[in-house]
CSV table of C-alpha atoms in Angstrom, one decimal:
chain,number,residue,atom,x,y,z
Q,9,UNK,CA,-33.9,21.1,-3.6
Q,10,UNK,CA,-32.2,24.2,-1.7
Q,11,UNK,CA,-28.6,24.0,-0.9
Q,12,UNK,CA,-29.3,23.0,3.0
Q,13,UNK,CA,-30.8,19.9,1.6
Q,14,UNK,CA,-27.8,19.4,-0.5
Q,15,UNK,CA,-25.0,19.8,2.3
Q,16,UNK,CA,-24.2,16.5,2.1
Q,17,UNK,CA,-23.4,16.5,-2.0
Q,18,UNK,CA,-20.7,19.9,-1.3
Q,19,UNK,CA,-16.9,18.4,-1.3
Q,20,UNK,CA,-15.8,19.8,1.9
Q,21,UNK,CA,-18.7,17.1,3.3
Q,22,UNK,CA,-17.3,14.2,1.9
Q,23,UNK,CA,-14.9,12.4,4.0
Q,24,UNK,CA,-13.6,10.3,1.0
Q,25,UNK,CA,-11.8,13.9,-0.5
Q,26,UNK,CA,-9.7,14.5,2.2
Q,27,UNK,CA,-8.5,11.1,2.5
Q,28,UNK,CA,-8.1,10.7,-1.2
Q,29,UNK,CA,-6.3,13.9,-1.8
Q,30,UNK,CA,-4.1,13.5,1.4
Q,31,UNK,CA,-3.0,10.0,0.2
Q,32,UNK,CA,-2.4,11.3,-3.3
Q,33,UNK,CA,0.0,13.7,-1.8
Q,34,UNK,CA,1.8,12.0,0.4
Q,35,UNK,CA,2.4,9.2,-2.3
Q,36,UNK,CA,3.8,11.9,-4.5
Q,37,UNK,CA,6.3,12.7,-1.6
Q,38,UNK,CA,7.4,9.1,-1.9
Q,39,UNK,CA,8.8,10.0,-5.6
Q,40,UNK,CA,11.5,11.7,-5.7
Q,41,UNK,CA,12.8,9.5,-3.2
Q,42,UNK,CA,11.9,6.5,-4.9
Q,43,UNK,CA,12.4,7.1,-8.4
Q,44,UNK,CA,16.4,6.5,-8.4
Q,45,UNK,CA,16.0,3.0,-7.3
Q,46,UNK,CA,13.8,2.3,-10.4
Q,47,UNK,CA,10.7,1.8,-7.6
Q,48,UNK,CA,7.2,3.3,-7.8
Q,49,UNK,CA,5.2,4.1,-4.3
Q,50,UNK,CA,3.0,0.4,-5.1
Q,51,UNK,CA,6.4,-1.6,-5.7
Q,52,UNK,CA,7.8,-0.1,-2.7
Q,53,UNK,CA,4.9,-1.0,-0.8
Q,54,UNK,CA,5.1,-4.7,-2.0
Q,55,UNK,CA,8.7,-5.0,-1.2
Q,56,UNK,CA,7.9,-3.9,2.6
Q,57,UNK,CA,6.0,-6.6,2.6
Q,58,UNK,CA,8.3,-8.8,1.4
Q,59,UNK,CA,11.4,-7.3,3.8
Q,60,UNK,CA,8.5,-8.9,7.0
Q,61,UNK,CA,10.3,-12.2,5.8
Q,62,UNK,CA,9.0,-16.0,4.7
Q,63,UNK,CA,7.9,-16.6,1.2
Q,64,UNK,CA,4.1,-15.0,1.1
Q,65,UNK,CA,1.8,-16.4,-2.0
Q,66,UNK,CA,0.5,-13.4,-4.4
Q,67,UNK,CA,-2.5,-14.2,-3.1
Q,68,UNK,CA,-1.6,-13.4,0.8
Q,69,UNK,CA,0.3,-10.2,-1.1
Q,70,UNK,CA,-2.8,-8.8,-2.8
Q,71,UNK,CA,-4.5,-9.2,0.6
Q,72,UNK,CA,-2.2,-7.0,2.2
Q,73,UNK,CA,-1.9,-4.3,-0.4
Q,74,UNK,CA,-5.8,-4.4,-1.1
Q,75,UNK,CA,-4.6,-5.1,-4.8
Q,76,UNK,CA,-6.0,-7.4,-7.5
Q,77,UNK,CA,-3.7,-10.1,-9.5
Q,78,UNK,CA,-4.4,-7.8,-11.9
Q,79,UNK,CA,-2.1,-5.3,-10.9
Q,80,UNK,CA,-0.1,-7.3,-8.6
Q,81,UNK,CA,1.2,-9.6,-12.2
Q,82,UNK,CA,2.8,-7.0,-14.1
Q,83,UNK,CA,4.6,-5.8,-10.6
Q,84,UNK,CA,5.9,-8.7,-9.8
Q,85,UNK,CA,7.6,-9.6,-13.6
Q,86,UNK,CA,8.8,-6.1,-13.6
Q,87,UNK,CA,10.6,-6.5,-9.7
Q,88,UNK,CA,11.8,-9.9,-10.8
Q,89,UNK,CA,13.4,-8.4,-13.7
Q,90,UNK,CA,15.0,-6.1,-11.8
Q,91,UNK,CA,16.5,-9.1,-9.7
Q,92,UNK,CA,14.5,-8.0,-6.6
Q,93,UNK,CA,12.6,-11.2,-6.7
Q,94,UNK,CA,11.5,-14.5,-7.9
Q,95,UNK,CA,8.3,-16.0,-8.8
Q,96,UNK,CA,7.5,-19.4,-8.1
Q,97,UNK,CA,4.5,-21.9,-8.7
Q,98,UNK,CA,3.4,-24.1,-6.0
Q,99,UNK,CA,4.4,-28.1,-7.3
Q,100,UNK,CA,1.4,-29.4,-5.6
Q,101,UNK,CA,-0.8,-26.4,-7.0
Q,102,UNK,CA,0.4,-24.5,-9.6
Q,103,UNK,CA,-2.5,-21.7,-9.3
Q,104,UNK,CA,-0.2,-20.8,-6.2
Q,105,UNK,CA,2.5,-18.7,-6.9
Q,106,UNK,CA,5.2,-17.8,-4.2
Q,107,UNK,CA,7.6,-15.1,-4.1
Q,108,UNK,CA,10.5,-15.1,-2.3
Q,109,UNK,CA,13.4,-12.3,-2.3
Q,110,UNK,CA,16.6,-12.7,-4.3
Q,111,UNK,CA,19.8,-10.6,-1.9
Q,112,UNK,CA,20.2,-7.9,-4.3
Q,113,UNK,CA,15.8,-7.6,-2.6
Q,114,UNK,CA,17.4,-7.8,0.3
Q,115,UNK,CA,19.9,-5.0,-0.3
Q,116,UNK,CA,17.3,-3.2,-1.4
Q,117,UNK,CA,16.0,-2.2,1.8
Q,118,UNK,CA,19.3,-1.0,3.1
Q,119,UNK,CA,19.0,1.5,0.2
Q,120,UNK,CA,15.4,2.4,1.3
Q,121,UNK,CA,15.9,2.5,4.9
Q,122,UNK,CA,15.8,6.6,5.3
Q,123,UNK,CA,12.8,6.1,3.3
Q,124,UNK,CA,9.7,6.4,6.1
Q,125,UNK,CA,12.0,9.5,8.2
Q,126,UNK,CA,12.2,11.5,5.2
Q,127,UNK,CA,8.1,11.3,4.8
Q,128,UNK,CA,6.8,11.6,7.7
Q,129,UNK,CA,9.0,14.8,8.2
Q,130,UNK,CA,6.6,16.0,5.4
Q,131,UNK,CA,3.9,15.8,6.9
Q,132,UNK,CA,4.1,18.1,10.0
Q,133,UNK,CA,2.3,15.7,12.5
Q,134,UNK,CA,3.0,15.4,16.1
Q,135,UNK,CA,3.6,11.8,17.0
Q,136,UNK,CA,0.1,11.7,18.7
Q,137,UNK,CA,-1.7,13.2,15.5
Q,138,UNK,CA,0.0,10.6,13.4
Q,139,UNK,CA,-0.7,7.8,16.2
Q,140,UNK,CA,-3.9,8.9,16.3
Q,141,UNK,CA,-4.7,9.1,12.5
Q,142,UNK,CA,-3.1,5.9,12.1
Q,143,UNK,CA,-5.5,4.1,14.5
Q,144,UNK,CA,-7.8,5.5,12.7
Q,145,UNK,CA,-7.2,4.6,9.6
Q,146,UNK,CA,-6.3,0.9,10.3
Q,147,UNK,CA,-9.8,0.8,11.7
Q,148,UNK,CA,-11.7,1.4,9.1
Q,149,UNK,CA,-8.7,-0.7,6.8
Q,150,UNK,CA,-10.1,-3.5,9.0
Q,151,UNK,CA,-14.0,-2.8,9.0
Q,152,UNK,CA,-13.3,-3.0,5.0
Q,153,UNK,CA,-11.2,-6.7,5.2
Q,154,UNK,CA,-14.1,-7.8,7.6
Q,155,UNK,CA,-16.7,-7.2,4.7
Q,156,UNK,CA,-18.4,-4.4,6.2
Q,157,UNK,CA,-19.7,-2.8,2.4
Q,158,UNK,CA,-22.8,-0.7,0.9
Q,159,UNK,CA,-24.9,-3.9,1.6
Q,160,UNK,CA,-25.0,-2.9,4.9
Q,161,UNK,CA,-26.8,0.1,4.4
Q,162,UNK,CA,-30.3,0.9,2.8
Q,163,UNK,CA,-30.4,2.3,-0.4
């Protein structure tokens, strides 16, 4: 096989490398900013959700986040222990568990607020580059949540 026929195998080809190295970075912006408060990037991320208000199930959480009860469980018990949150089970189904935020949550995002300036100053984006990589990006988000997979494609 020459190296032509291997074009699509060399990293700068990939689209998933950029994305993944982009998101890795800008995550690692979120730390030092973060860190004080005792939050990691994925805790911060599940609070937003949270600060949008009602009491959401960890189910409709996980959905948001693209996270597993796997890694949304130990999360949670660590944010409740922190006295961000509260965990509770569903009387008429216990496999449902909502969460709801305690005020000291609530405070939280006062604390947090500067949060989303202080990135996106990182990045050195005009507002329609980030407009338009957002669109972007929520588009494909959306082609994923509406099952598009590798079934989809022939082998």
């Amino acid at each position: 096989m020459t190296n032509d026929e291997c074009a699509a195998l060399r990293l700068e080809s990939q689209l998933c490398f950029p994305l993944y190295a982009c998101a890795r970075q800008i995550v690692k912006q979120y730390t030092p900013l973060l860190k004080p408060l005792g939050l990691t990037y994925t805790q911060y991320i599940l609070m937003m959700v949270l600060w949008e208000g009602g009491k959401p199930t960890m189910g409709e959480i996980g959905k948001r986040l693209f996270l597993d009860n796997g890694t949304l469980t130990p999360m949670l018990k660590k944010l409740e222990k922190q006295g961000y949150l509260k965990r509770k089970r569903e009387k008429t189904d216990e496999r449902v568990v909502r969460i709801s935020l305690t005020q000291q949550g609530w405070d939280l995002r006062e604390a947090v607020k500067h949060v989303p300036a202080c990135v996106a100053h990182t990045l050195n984006l005009t507002i329609e580059e980030f407009e338009s990589i957002y669109e972007i990006l929520y588009k494909m988000l959306d082609h994923f949540e509406e099952g598009g997979d590798m079934d989809e494609y022939p082998a």
